[in-house]
PDB file of C-alpha atoms in Angstrom:
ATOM      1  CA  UNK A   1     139.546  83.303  -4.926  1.00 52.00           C
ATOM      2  CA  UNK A   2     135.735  84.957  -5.133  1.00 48.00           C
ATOM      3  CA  UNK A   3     135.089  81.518  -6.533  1.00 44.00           C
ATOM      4  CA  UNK A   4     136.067  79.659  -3.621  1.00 50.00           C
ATOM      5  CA  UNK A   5     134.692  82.283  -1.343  1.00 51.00           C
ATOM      6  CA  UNK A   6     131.344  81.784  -2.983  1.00 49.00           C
ATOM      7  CA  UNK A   7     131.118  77.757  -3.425  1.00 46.00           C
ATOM      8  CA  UNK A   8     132.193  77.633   0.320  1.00 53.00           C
ATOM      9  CA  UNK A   9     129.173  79.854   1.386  1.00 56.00           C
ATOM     10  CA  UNK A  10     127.089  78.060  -0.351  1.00 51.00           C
ATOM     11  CA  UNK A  11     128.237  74.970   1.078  1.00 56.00           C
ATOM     12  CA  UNK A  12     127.681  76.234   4.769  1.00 58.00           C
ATOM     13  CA  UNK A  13     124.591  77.357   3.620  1.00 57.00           C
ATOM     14  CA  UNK A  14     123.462  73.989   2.392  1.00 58.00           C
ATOM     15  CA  UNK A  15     124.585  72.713   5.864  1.00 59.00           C
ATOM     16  CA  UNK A  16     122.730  75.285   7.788  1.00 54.00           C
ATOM     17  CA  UNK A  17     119.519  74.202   6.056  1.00 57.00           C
ATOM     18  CA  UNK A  18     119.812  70.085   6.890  1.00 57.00           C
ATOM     19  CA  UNK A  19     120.467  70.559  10.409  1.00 63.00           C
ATOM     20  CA  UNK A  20     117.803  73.090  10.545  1.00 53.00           C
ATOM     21  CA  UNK A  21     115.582  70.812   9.124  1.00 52.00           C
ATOM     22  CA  UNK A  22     116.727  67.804  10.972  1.00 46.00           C
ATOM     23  CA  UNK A  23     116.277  70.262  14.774  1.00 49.00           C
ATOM     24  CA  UNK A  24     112.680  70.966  13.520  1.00 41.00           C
ATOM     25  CA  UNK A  25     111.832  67.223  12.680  1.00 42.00           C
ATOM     26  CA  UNK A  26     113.320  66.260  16.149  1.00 41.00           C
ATOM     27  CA  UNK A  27     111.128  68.579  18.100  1.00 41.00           C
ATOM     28  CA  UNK A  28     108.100  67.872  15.998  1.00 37.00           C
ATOM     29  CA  UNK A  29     108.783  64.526  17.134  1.00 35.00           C
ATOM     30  CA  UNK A  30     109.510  64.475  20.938  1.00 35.00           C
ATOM     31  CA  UNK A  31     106.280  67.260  21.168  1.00 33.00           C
ATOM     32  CA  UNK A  32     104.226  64.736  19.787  1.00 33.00           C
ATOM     33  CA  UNK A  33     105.268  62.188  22.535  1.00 32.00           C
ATOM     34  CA  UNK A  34     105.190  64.526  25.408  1.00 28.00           C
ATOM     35  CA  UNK A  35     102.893  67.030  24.840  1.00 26.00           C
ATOM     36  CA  UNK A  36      98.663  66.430  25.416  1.00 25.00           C
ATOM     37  CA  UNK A  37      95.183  67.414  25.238  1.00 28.00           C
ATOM     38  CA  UNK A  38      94.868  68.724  28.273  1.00 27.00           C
ATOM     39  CA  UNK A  39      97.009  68.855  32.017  1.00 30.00           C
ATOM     40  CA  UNK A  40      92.949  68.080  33.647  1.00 35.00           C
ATOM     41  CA  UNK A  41      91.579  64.805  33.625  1.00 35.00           C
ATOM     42  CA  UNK A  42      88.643  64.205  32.622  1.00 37.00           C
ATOM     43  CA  UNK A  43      86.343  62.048  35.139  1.00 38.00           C
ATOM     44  CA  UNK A  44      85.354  58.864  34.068  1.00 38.00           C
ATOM     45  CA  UNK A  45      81.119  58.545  35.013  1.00 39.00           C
ATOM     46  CA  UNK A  46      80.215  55.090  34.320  1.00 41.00           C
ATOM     47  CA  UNK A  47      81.391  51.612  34.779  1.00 41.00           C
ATOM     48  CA  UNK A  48      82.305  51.095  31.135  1.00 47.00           C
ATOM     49  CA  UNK A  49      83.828  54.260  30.545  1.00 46.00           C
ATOM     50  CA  UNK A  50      86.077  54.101  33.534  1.00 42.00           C
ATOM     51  CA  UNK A  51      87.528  50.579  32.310  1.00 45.00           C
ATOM     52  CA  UNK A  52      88.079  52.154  28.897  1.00 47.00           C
ATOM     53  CA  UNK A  53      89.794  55.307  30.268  1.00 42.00           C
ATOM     54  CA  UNK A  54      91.685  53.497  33.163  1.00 37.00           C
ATOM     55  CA  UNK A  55      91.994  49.552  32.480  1.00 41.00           C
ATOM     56  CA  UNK A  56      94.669  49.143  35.256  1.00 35.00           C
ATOM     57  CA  UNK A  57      92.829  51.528  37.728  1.00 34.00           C
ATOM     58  CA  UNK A  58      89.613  49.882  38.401  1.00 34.00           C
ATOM     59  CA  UNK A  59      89.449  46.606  40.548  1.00 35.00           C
ATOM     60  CA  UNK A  60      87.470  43.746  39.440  1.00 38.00           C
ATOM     61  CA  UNK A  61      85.658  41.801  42.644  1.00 37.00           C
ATOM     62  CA  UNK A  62      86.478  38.028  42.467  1.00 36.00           C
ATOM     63  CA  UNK A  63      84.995  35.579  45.353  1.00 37.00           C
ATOM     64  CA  UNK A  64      87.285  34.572  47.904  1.00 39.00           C
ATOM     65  CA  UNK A  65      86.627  31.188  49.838  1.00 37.00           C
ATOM     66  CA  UNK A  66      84.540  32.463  52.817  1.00 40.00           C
ATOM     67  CA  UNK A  67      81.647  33.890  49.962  1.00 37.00           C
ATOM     68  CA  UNK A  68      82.941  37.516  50.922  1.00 37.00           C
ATOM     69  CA  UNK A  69      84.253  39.932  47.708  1.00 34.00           C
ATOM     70  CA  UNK A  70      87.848  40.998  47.535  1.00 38.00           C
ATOM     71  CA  UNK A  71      88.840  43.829  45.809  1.00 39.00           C
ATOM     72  CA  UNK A  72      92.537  45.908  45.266  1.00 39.00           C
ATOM     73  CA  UNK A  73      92.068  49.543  46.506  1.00 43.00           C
ATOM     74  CA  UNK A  74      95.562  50.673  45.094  1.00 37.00           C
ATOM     75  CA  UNK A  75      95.486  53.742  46.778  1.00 39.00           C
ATOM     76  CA  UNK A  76      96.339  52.226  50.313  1.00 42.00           C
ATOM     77  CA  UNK A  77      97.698  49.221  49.664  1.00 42.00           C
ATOM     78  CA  UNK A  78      98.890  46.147  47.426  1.00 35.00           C
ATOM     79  CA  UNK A  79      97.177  43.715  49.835  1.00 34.00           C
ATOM     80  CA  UNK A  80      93.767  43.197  48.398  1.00 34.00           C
ATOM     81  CA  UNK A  81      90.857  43.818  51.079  1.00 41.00           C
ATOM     82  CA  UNK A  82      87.663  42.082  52.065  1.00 38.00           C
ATOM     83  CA  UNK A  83      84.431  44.288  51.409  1.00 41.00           C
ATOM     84  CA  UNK A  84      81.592  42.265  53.343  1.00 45.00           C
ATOM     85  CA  UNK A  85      78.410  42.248  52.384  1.00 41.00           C
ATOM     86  CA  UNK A  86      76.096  44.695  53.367  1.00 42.00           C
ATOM     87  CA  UNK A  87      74.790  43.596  56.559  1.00 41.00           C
ATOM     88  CA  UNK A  88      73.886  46.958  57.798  1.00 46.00           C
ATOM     89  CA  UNK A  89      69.728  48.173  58.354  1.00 45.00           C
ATOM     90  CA  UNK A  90      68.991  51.752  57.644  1.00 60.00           C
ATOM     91  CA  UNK A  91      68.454  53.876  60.493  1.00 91.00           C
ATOM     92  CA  UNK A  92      65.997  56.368  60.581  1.00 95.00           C
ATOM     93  CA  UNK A  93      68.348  58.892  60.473  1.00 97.00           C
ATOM     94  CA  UNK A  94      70.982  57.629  57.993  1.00 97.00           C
ATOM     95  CA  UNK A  95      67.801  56.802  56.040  1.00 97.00           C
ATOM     96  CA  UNK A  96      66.761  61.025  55.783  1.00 98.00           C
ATOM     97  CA  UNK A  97      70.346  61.875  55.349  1.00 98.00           C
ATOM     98  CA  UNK A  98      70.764  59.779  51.770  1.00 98.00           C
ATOM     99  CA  UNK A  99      67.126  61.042  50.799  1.00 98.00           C
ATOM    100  CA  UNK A 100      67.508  64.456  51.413  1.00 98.00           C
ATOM    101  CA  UNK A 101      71.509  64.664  49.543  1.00 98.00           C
ATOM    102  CA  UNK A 102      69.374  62.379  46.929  1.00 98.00           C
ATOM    103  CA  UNK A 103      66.560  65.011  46.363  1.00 98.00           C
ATOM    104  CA  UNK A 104      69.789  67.114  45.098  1.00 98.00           C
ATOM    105  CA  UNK A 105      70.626  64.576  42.353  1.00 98.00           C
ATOM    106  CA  UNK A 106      71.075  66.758  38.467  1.00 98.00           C
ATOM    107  CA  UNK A 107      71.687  70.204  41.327  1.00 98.00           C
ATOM    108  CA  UNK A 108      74.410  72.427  39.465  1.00 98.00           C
ATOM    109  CA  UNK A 109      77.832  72.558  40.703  1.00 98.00           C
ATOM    110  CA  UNK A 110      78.424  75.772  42.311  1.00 98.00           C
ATOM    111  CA  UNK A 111      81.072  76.816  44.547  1.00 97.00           C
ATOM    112  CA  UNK A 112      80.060  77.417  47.876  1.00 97.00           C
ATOM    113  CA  UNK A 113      76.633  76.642  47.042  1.00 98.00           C
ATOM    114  CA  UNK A 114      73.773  74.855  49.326  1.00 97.00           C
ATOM    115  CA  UNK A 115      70.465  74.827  47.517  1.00 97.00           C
ATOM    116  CA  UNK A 116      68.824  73.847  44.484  1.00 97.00           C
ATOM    117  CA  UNK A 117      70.212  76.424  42.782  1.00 97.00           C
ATOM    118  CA  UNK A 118      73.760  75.322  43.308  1.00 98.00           C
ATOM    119  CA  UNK A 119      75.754  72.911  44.898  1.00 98.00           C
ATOM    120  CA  UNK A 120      79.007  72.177  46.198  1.00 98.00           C
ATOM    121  CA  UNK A 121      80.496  68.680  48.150  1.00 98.00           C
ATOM    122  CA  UNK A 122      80.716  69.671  51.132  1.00 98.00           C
ATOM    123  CA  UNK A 123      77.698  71.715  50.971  1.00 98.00           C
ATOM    124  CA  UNK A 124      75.713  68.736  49.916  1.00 98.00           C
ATOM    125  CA  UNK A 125      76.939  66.648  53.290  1.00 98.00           C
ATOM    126  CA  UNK A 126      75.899  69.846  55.094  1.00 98.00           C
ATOM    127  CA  UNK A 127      72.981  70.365  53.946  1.00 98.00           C
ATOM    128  CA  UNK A 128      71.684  66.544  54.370  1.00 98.00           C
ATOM    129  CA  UNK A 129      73.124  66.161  58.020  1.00 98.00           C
ATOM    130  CA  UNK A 130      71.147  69.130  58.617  1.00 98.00           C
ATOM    131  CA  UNK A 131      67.978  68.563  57.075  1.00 97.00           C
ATOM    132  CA  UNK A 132      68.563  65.286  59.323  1.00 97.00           C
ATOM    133  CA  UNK A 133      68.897  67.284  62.656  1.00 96.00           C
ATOM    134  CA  UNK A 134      72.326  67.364  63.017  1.00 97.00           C
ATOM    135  CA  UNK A 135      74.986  69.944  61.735  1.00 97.00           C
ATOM    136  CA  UNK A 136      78.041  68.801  60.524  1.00 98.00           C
ATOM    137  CA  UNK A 137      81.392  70.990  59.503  1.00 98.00           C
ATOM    138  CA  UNK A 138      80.936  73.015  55.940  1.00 97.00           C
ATOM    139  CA  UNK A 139      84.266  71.775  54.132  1.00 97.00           C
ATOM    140  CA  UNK A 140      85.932  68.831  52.714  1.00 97.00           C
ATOM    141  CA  UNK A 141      89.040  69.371  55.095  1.00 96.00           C
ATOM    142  CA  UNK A 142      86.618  69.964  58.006  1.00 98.00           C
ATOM    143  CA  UNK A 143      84.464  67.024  57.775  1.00 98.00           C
ATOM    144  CA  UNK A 144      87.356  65.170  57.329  1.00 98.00           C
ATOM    145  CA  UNK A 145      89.036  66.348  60.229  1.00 97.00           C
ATOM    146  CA  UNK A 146      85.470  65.559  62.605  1.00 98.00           C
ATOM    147  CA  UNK A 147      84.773  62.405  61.382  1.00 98.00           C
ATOM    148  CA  UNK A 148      86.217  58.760  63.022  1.00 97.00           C
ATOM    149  CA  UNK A 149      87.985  56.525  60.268  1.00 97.00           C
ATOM    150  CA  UNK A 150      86.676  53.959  58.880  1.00 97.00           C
ATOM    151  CA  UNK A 151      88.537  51.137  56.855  1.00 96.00           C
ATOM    152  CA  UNK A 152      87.354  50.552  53.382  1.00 93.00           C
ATOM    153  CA  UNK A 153      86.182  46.899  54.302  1.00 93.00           C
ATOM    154  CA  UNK A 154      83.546  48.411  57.252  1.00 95.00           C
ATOM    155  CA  UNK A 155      82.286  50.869  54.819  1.00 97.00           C
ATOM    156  CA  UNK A 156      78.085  51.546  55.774  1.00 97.00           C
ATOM    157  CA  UNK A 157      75.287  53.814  54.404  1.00 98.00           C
ATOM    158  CA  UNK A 158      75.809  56.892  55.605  1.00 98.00           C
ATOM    159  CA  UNK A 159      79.622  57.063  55.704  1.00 98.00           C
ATOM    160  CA  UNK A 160      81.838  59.486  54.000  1.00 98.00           C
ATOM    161  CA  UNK A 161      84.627  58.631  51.156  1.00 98.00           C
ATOM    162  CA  UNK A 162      87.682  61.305  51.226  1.00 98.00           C
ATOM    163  CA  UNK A 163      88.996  62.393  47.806  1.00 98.00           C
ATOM    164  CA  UNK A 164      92.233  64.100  46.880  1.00 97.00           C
ATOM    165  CA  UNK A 165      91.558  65.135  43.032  1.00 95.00           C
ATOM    166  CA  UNK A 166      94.264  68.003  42.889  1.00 93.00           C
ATOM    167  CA  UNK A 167      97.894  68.205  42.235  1.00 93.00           C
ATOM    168  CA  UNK A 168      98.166  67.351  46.030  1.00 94.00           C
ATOM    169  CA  UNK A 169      97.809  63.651  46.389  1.00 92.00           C
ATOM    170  CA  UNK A 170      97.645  63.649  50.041  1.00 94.00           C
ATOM    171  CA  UNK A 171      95.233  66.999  50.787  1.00 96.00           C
ATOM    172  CA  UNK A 172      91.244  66.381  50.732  1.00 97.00           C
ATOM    173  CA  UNK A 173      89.549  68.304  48.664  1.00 97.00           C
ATOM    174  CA  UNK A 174      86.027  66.657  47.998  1.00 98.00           C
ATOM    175  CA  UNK A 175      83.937  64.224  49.633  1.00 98.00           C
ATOM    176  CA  UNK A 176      81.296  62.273  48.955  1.00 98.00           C
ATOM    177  CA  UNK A 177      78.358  60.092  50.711  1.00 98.00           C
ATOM    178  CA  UNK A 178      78.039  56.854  50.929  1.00 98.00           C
ATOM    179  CA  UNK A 179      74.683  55.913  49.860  1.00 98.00           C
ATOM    180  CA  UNK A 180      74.765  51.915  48.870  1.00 97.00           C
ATOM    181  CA  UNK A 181      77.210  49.336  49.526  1.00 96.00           C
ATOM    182  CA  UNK A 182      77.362  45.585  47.935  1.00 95.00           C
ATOM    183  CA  UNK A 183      80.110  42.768  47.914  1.00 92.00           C
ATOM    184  CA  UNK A 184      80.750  44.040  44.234  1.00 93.00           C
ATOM    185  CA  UNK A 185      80.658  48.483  44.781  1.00 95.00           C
ATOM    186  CA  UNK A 186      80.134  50.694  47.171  1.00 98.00           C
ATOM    187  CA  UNK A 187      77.841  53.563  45.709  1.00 98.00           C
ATOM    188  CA  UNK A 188      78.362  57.547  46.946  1.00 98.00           C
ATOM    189  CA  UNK A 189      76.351  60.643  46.417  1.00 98.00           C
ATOM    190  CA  UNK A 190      78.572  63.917  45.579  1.00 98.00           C
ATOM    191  CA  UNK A 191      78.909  67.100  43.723  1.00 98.00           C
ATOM    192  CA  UNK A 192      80.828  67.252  40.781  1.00 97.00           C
ATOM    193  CA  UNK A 193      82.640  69.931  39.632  1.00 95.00           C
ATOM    194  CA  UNK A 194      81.841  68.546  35.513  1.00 94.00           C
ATOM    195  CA  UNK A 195      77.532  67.296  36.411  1.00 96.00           C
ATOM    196  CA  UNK A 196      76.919  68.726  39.614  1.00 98.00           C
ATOM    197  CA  UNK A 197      75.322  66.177  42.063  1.00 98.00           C
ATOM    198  CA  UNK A 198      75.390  62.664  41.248  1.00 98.00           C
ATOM    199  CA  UNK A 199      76.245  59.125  41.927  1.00 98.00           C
ATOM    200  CA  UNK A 200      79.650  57.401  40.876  1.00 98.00           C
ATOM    201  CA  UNK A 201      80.645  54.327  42.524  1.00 98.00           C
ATOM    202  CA  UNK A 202      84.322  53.232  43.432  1.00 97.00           C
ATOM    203  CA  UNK A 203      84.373  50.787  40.417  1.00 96.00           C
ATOM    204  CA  UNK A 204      85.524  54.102  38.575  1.00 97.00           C
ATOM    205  CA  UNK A 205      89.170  54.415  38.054  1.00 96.00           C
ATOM    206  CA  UNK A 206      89.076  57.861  38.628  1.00 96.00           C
ATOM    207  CA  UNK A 207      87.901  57.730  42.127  1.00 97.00           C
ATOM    208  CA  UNK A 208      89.581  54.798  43.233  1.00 95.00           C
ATOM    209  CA  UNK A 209      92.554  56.211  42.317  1.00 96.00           C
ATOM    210  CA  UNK A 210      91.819  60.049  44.449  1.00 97.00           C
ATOM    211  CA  UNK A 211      90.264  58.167  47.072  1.00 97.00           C
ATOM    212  CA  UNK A 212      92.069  58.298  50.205  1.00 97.00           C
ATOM    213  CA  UNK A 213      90.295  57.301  53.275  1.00 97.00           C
ATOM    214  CA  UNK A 214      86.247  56.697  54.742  1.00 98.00           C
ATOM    215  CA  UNK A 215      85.280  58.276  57.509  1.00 98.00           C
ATOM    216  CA  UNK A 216      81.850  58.197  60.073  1.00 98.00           C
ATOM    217  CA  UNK A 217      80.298  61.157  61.501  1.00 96.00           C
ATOM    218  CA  UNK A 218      78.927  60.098  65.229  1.00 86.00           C
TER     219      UNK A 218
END
């Protein structure tokens, strides 16, 4: 009977042990399929690296029949839309707005920074606008909220871009300035979080896909 007691144990014991093992292997298995890196993305700075980081995010301009450039901004819609050509002269003013945020270009990121010693997005578009002689709001939210929308196809020098690059899809939180626009990409000035102030261009995947809306400050 102590026998029986003892092989039967050892049975359960045996059994205990394969579906342990088998448990473990599962959840080795599904972490490796779920789990990552890291939850922050890391933004894509050039052309090349943005099509190797997000293939299906960037748009590639093709020529439609009337010689313009059409382009798929997925963020707003399906319906691919017509960036002209730049047609637009540079005012005096928008002119000294994109040299001054320009002079900034390698400036630190710093939160709630405005100088050469630090820089922050909005800060930058302050800073420039004011240099320029006029003063604009200090935040993302608040230059968004002052300036009149413009659609992605009317896009000039001088214009702002909206981002949303946070968990909140739909809530600015960084802007940038529009410095050059072609038929092929339309070229913006801002301050990174990762390389402080620089230029990116909405050929990036990463942008395109924060980007929400363009604005004009009158």
């Amino acid at each position: 009977m102590i026998f029986m007691n003892t092989l039967s144990r050892k049975r359960n014991s045996k059994t205990l042990i394969k579906r342990t093992i088998v448990a473990v292997f599962t959840s080795l298995l599904l972490l490796g399929n779920t789990s990552c890196k890291s939850s922050k993305p890391r933004i894509a700075t050039t052309k090349k690296e943005a099509a190797k980081r997000y293939p299906s995010r960037t748009y590639k301009p093709s020529s439609s029949s009337n010689g313009t450039t059409v382009v798929k901004d997925k963020r707003t819609s399906s319906t691919p839309t017509t960036v002209e050509n730049d047609k637009t002269t540079d005012a005096p003013f928008v002119k000294e707005v994109i040299e001054t945020a320009m002079s900034y270009e390698g400036t630190r990121y710093k939160y709630g920074g405005s100088s050469k010693k630090g820089m922050d997005c909005s800060g930058l578009i302050h800073v420039s606008f004011l240099e320029a002689g006029k003063s604009v709001p200090r935040t993302s939210s608040s230059l968004f909220n002052a300036a009149k929308p413009v659609s992605f196809n009317k896009i000039e020098k001088g214009d702002l871009l909206f981002f949303a690059t946070g968990k909140n899809k739909t809530r600015v939180n960084h802007v940038g300035l529009v410095v050059n626009t072609t038929a092929a990409e339309v070229s913006f000035i801002h301050a990174s979080t990762s390389r402080g102030v620089m230029v990116s261009t909405m050929n990036e995947g990463y942008w395109l896909n924060a980007y929400l809306s363009a604005g004009r400050l009158d």
